[in-house]
Amino acid sequence: MYKIYRGMLLSLILVTALASPAPAALFRAAYLYTLSDFNGAIPYNWVNLAVDRRGEETYVADPAGRSVRVFNDSGMEVYRFGDNGDFRNITAVAVADSGEIFVLSRSNASYAVTRCDYRGEPKARLAMKGLPPEYATDFVPDTICWHGDHLYLVDRNTMKVALTDREGSFDSGYELGTILGFSKKQISESGMVGFSVDNEGDLLFTVPVFFSAYLVTPGHQVRSFGMRGSTPGKFNIVSGIASDERGNIYVADTLRCVVMIFDRDFSFQAEFGFRGLEPGNLIAPMELVVNHDRVYVAQSRARGVSVYRVFQTQPSATSTKGG
């Protein structure tokens, strides 16, 4: 009898739990500060961003200033390098788990990647080895990032991604336009803007002309989301994209001047920023990176890099969902 009673009780608890799911927590964002030096906020325009999660540092590659600046977790500059002309036309920066820094320089149809130590001292210029023909020509990376044991070289115009080791030896590649089924004309007329790699090794990127964001797994499976529009959660001109440790995805919209948050199932959760000149507002956000609970957003009109803390609250609190 006791076993029957216990079974009935457990069934009742299970049915009750299924009938009354716990309300989901809501996302909120709080503006913290703008990356600064001792003279105040640095008036960056559309710079490239990278983070060193172990060192809790943020790296900013500034093509206009031809330098890389390093900021601590309080948003203050602690170091800079490259402003002596070592790297010429700096385009992007990436930080490996070992602390090694990779600097991408690009000029017209050529590029170079320099491996540096943790202080930015150049140690070697990578000699790309083993590149297949489709990456030996018509491939000029304009951004880079590091994940796992690989450096990701990304040519957003041709939608190609090459993975190499720290010495520049080719490992594998993604022809994303082909994977998505795009024609050559679609690839040449579209291209992608935002790019990052999540914790699972999936590639995240945006194609603004199709009002879409994509996720491509290492096995080349494709998922996408996005809908054209100007209301919360809709895409107008999407740009930067990144994810956090929980799989939530952040997408910047340059025209709407917001950063949207989607969960790992691509369900819209909230957005923040909004066009304006007050602290915490955004003007034409472009690239973004996520480091734990902080989101770093590069924007235009000398607005610099704004930093937000994203957290979750219970539904009884005031919600930011839908703006």
Short mmCIF file of C-alpha atoms in Angstrom, two decimals:
data_model
loop_
_atom_site.label_atom_id
_atom_site.label_comp_id
_atom_site.label_asym_id
_atom_site.label_seq_id
_atom_site.Cartn_x
_atom_site.Cartn_y
_atom_site.Cartn_z
CA MET A 1 0.00 0.00 0.00
CA TYR A 2 2.82 2.39 0.91
CA LYS A 3 4.48 1.83 -2.47
CA ILE A 4 1.19 2.52 -4.29
CA TYR A 5 0.64 5.69 -2.24
CA ARG A 6 4.18 6.90 -2.87
CA GLY A 7 3.79 6.23 -6.60
CA MET A 8 0.53 8.20 -6.72
CA LEU A 9 2.10 11.06 -4.77
CA LEU A 10 5.10 11.24 -7.10
CA SER A 11 2.80 11.18 -10.12
CA LEU A 12 0.73 14.01 -8.64
CA ILE A 13 3.87 16.07 -7.99
CA LEU A 14 5.09 15.43 -11.53
CA VAL A 15 1.75 16.41 -13.10
CA THR A 16 1.59 19.54 -10.96
CA ALA A 17 5.13 20.49 -11.95
CA LEU A 18 4.38 20.00 -15.62
CA ALA A 19 1.14 21.95 -15.36
CA SER A 20 2.80 24.87 -13.55
CA PRO A 21 6.21 25.50 -15.04
CA ALA A 22 8.41 27.91 -13.19
CA PRO A 23 8.38 31.30 -14.87
CA ALA A 24 11.54 32.03 -16.82
CA ALA A 25 13.90 34.66 -15.49
CA LEU A 26 14.07 37.89 -17.44
CA PHE A 27 17.18 39.45 -18.89
CA ARG A 28 18.26 42.92 -17.87
CA ALA A 29 21.29 45.02 -18.82
CA ALA A 30 23.02 47.78 -16.88
CA TYR A 31 25.49 50.19 -18.46
CA LEU A 32 28.75 50.14 -16.51
CA TYR A 33 31.28 52.39 -18.25
CA THR A 34 33.09 53.23 -21.48
CA LEU A 35 36.65 52.00 -22.02
CA SER A 36 38.95 54.81 -20.88
CA ASP A 37 42.48 55.98 -20.22
CA PHE A 38 43.60 58.64 -17.72
CA ASN A 39 42.20 61.36 -20.00
CA GLY A 40 38.70 59.88 -19.98
CA ALA A 41 36.63 57.81 -22.38
CA ILE A 42 38.52 56.89 -25.56
CA PRO A 43 36.58 58.10 -28.65
CA TYR A 44 36.86 54.92 -30.71
CA ASN A 45 34.96 54.34 -33.92
CA TRP A 46 34.06 50.77 -34.97
CA VAL A 47 37.12 49.03 -33.58
CA ASN A 48 37.88 45.31 -33.38
CA LEU A 49 37.49 43.61 -29.98
CA ALA A 50 38.86 40.52 -28.25
CA VAL A 51 38.88 39.26 -24.67
CA ASP A 52 41.30 37.27 -22.56
CA ARG A 53 38.90 35.46 -20.22
CA ARG A 54 41.62 34.10 -17.98
CA GLY A 55 43.34 37.46 -17.58
CA GLU A 56 40.04 39.37 -17.42
CA GLU A 57 41.40 41.79 -20.01
CA THR A 58 39.88 43.35 -23.09
CA TYR A 59 41.87 44.02 -26.27
CA VAL A 60 40.99 46.74 -28.77
CA ALA A 61 42.58 46.78 -32.24
CA ASP A 62 42.21 50.28 -33.64
CA PRO A 63 42.93 50.54 -37.40
CA ALA A 64 42.84 54.36 -37.20
CA GLY A 65 45.37 54.50 -34.39
CA ARG A 66 47.36 51.50 -35.69
CA SER A 67 47.63 50.19 -32.17
CA VAL A 68 46.32 47.58 -29.78
CA ARG A 69 45.26 48.73 -26.34
CA VAL A 70 44.64 46.48 -23.36
CA PHE A 71 42.07 47.25 -20.64
CA ASN A 72 41.56 45.74 -17.20
CA ASP A 73 38.21 44.59 -15.81
CA SER A 74 37.51 48.12 -14.60
CA GLY A 75 37.71 49.43 -18.16
CA MET A 76 40.97 51.34 -17.71
CA GLU A 77 43.84 51.09 -20.19
CA VAL A 78 46.76 49.21 -18.69
CA TYR A 79 48.97 48.68 -21.71
CA ARG A 80 49.31 49.35 -25.42
CA PHE A 81 51.51 48.18 -28.27
CA GLY A 82 51.85 48.50 -32.02
CA ASP A 83 51.87 52.29 -32.09
CA ASN A 84 55.56 52.18 -33.11
CA GLY A 85 54.55 50.85 -36.53
CA ASP A 86 55.52 47.22 -35.92
CA PHE A 87 52.32 45.91 -37.47
CA ARG A 88 51.52 48.60 -40.07
CA ASN A 89 47.79 48.35 -40.93
CA ILE A 90 46.37 46.63 -37.87
CA THR A 91 42.96 45.14 -38.59
CA ALA A 92 42.15 42.68 -35.80
CA VAL A 93 43.55 40.96 -32.72
CA ALA A 94 43.00 37.58 -31.05
CA VAL A 95 44.22 36.14 -27.75
CA ALA A 96 45.02 32.44 -27.31
CA ASP A 97 44.38 30.50 -24.11
CA SER A 98 48.15 30.45 -23.59
CA GLY A 99 48.21 34.26 -23.48
CA GLU A 100 49.86 34.59 -26.89
CA ILE A 101 48.51 37.45 -28.96
CA PHE A 102 47.89 37.31 -32.71
CA VAL A 103 47.71 40.54 -34.71
CA LEU A 104 46.21 40.64 -38.21
CA SER A 105 47.46 43.32 -40.61
CA ARG A 106 45.77 43.79 -43.97
CA SER A 107 46.56 45.89 -47.00
CA ASN A 108 44.57 45.64 -50.24
CA ALA A 109 45.07 42.06 -51.44
CA SER A 110 47.62 40.92 -48.86
CA TYR A 111 47.64 40.11 -45.19
CA ALA A 112 50.00 39.09 -42.42
CA VAL A 113 49.54 37.52 -39.01
CA THR A 114 52.10 38.21 -36.30
CA ARG A 115 52.35 36.10 -33.16
CA CYS A 116 53.33 38.11 -30.08
CA ASP A 117 54.04 37.35 -26.47
CA TYR A 118 51.72 38.49 -23.70
CA ARG A 119 53.22 42.00 -23.80
CA GLY A 120 52.73 42.43 -27.53
CA GLU A 121 56.35 41.86 -28.44
CA PRO A 122 56.46 40.34 -31.97
CA LYS A 123 57.88 36.79 -31.93
CA ALA A 124 57.09 35.44 -35.38
CA ARG A 125 55.24 36.28 -38.56
CA LEU A 126 53.11 33.27 -39.44
CA ALA A 127 54.06 31.63 -42.74
CA MET A 128 50.83 30.04 -43.89
CA LYS A 129 51.50 26.42 -44.78
CA GLY A 130 49.35 23.79 -46.45
CA LEU A 131 46.66 26.16 -47.65
CA PRO A 132 44.47 24.47 -50.29
CA PRO A 133 44.09 26.32 -53.62
CA GLU A 134 40.76 27.91 -52.63
CA TYR A 135 42.50 29.57 -49.68
CA ALA A 136 45.79 30.33 -51.39
CA THR A 137 44.13 32.85 -53.71
CA ASP A 138 41.00 34.96 -53.38
CA PHE A 139 41.32 34.80 -49.60
CA VAL A 140 42.29 37.91 -47.65
CA PRO A 141 41.18 37.65 -44.00
CA ASP A 142 39.81 40.79 -42.42
CA THR A 143 39.22 39.46 -38.93
CA ILE A 144 40.54 36.71 -36.66
CA CYS A 145 39.63 34.95 -33.44
CA TRP A 146 40.96 32.12 -31.31
CA HIS A 147 39.08 29.05 -30.04
CA GLY A 148 40.42 25.79 -28.65
CA ASP A 149 43.72 25.11 -30.34
CA HIS A 150 43.01 27.03 -33.51
CA LEU A 151 43.35 30.45 -35.00
CA TYR A 152 40.32 31.32 -37.15
CA LEU A 153 41.16 33.49 -40.19
CA VAL A 154 38.00 34.99 -41.62
CA ASP A 155 37.48 36.61 -45.02
CA ARG A 156 34.01 38.08 -44.62
CA ASN A 157 33.80 39.18 -48.25
CA THR A 158 34.21 35.66 -49.66
CA MET A 159 32.62 34.02 -46.58
CA LYS A 160 35.60 31.71 -46.10
CA VAL A 161 37.13 30.67 -42.77
CA ALA A 162 40.52 28.93 -42.46
CA LEU A 163 41.63 27.21 -39.25
CA THR A 164 45.36 27.02 -38.54
CA ASP A 165 47.55 26.16 -35.60
CA ARG A 166 49.71 28.74 -33.82
CA GLU A 167 52.42 28.31 -36.45
CA GLY A 168 50.09 28.95 -39.40
CA SER A 169 49.69 25.36 -40.61
CA PHE A 170 46.28 24.83 -42.26
CA ASP A 171 43.97 22.40 -40.48
CA SER A 172 40.52 22.81 -42.03
CA GLY A 173 38.21 25.39 -43.51
CA TYR A 174 34.64 26.49 -43.98
CA GLU A 175 33.28 27.91 -47.22
CA LEU A 176 30.22 29.32 -45.50
CA GLY A 177 28.52 30.61 -48.65
CA THR A 178 28.64 27.14 -50.17
CA ILE A 179 27.51 25.51 -46.91
CA LEU A 180 24.48 27.84 -46.85
CA GLY A 181 23.71 27.07 -50.50
CA PHE A 182 24.42 30.58 -51.72
CA SER A 183 25.22 31.15 -55.38
CA LYS A 184 28.46 32.91 -56.31
CA LYS A 185 26.39 36.01 -57.06
CA GLN A 186 24.74 35.87 -53.64
CA ILE A 187 28.12 35.49 -51.94
CA SER A 188 29.62 38.40 -53.86
CA GLU A 189 26.60 40.61 -53.14
CA SER A 190 26.10 39.65 -49.50
CA GLY A 191 29.09 38.81 -47.36
CA MET A 192 28.91 38.67 -43.62
CA VAL A 193 29.57 41.24 -40.91
CA GLY A 194 29.56 39.74 -37.43
CA PHE A 195 31.58 36.61 -36.67
CA SER A 196 32.50 34.65 -33.55
CA VAL A 197 32.94 31.09 -32.28
CA ASP A 198 30.88 29.80 -29.34
CA ASN A 199 31.98 27.42 -26.57
CA GLU A 200 30.89 24.39 -28.63
CA GLY A 201 33.03 25.42 -31.57
CA ASP A 202 30.01 26.52 -33.61
CA LEU A 203 30.49 29.45 -35.97
CA LEU A 204 28.13 32.39 -35.41
CA PHE A 205 27.78 35.05 -38.09
CA THR A 206 25.34 37.58 -39.53
CA VAL A 207 24.40 38.36 -43.12
CA PRO A 208 22.64 41.74 -43.02
CA VAL A 209 21.21 41.66 -46.54
CA PHE A 210 19.23 38.54 -45.64
CA PHE A 211 18.25 39.88 -42.19
CA SER A 212 19.59 36.67 -40.70
CA ALA A 213 22.02 35.24 -38.17
CA TYR A 214 23.48 31.78 -38.67
CA LEU A 215 25.01 29.00 -36.59
CA VAL A 216 27.16 26.42 -38.39
CA THR A 217 28.40 23.44 -36.40
CA PRO A 218 31.81 21.81 -36.91
CA GLY A 219 29.87 19.12 -38.83
CA HIS A 220 28.49 21.84 -41.15
CA GLN A 221 24.91 21.63 -39.87
CA VAL A 222 23.16 24.97 -40.30
CA ARG A 223 20.63 26.76 -38.11
CA SER A 224 19.45 30.31 -38.61
CA PHE A 225 17.14 32.89 -37.14
CA GLY A 226 16.04 36.46 -37.70
CA MET A 227 13.13 38.39 -39.16
CA ARG A 228 13.17 41.75 -40.90
CA GLY A 229 11.58 44.59 -39.00
CA SER A 230 12.02 47.53 -36.67
CA THR A 231 10.24 46.24 -33.57
CA PRO A 232 11.97 44.52 -30.63
CA GLY A 233 13.71 41.31 -31.63
CA LYS A 234 13.55 42.08 -35.37
CA PHE A 235 16.54 42.62 -37.64
CA ASN A 236 17.16 45.82 -39.57
CA ILE A 237 20.91 46.00 -40.25
CA VAL A 238 22.48 43.36 -38.04
CA SER A 239 26.21 43.33 -37.38
CA GLY A 240 28.17 41.89 -34.45
CA ILE A 241 27.26 38.56 -32.88
CA ALA A 242 28.64 36.67 -29.85
CA SER A 243 27.52 34.18 -27.21
CA ASP A 244 28.01 33.71 -23.48
CA GLU A 245 28.89 30.57 -21.50
CA ARG A 246 25.21 29.59 -21.23
CA GLY A 247 24.67 29.69 -24.97
CA ASN A 248 22.70 32.93 -25.03
CA ILE A 249 23.38 34.88 -28.23
CA TYR A 250 23.85 38.63 -28.51
CA VAL A 251 23.24 40.40 -31.84
CA ALA A 252 23.93 44.08 -32.54
CA ASP A 253 21.69 46.01 -34.91
CA THR A 254 23.54 48.99 -36.36
CA LEU A 255 20.47 50.82 -37.64
CA ARG A 256 18.18 50.19 -34.67
CA CYS A 257 21.06 50.96 -32.27
CA VAL A 258 20.35 48.03 -29.94
CA VAL A 259 21.88 44.78 -28.81
CA MET A 260 19.36 41.92 -28.81
CA ILE A 261 19.55 38.86 -26.56
CA PHE A 262 18.34 35.45 -27.77
CA ASP A 263 18.44 32.19 -25.83
CA ARG A 264 20.15 29.09 -27.18
CA ASP A 265 16.91 28.16 -29.01
CA PHE A 266 16.96 31.55 -30.78
CA SER A 267 13.99 32.84 -28.78
CA PHE A 268 14.13 36.62 -28.32
CA GLN A 269 14.57 37.65 -24.68
CA ALA A 270 15.37 41.35 -24.44
CA GLU A 271 17.32 44.21 -25.97
CA PHE A 272 19.29 47.15 -24.63
CA GLY A 273 21.20 50.25 -25.63
CA PHE A 274 18.83 52.23 -27.88
CA ARG A 275 19.72 55.26 -29.99
CA GLY A 276 20.72 58.34 -28.02
CA LEU A 277 23.56 60.37 -26.61
CA GLU A 278 23.08 59.59 -22.94
CA PRO A 279 25.50 57.23 -21.17
CA GLY A 280 24.33 53.72 -21.93
CA ASN A 281 22.78 54.63 -25.26
CA LEU A 282 24.31 53.41 -28.51
CA ILE A 283 25.11 55.00 -31.85
CA ALA A 284 25.50 52.55 -34.74
CA PRO A 285 26.83 49.58 -32.75
CA MET A 286 28.98 47.22 -34.80
CA GLU A 287 31.25 44.62 -33.20
CA LEU A 288 30.69 43.08 -29.79
CA VAL A 289 32.31 40.53 -27.49
CA VAL A 290 31.09 38.82 -24.32
CA ASN A 291 33.20 38.02 -21.28
CA HIS A 292 31.23 36.23 -18.54
CA ASP A 293 28.37 38.62 -17.68
CA ARG A 294 29.80 41.64 -19.50
CA VAL A 295 29.07 42.72 -23.04
CA TYR A 296 31.47 45.08 -24.85
CA VAL A 297 30.00 47.05 -27.76
CA ALA A 298 31.99 49.08 -30.32
CA GLN A 299 30.06 51.92 -31.89
CA SER A 300 30.41 54.92 -34.21
CA ARG A 301 30.55 58.75 -33.91
CA ALA A 302 33.49 58.56 -31.49
CA ARG A 303 31.27 56.93 -28.88
CA GLY A 304 33.94 54.39 -28.00
CA VAL A 305 33.36 50.95 -26.51
CA SER A 306 30.46 50.75 -24.05
CA VAL A 307 30.41 48.01 -21.43
CA TYR A 308 27.22 46.49 -19.98
CA ARG A 309 26.51 43.91 -17.32
CA VAL A 310 23.77 41.47 -18.30
CA PHE A 311 21.89 39.57 -15.60
CA GLN A 312 18.56 37.89 -14.99
CA THR A 313 15.73 38.75 -12.62
CA GLN A 314 12.46 37.08 -11.66
CA PRO A 315 9.33 38.10 -13.59
CA SER A 316 7.98 40.16 -10.67
CA ALA A 317 10.75 42.70 -11.27
CA THR A 318 10.42 45.41 -13.91
CA SER A 319 11.14 43.85 -17.27
CA THR A 320 13.21 45.20 -20.16
CA LYS A 321 11.80 42.63 -22.55
CA GLY A 322 10.77 44.25 -25.78
CA GLY A 323 12.48 47.48 -24.78
#
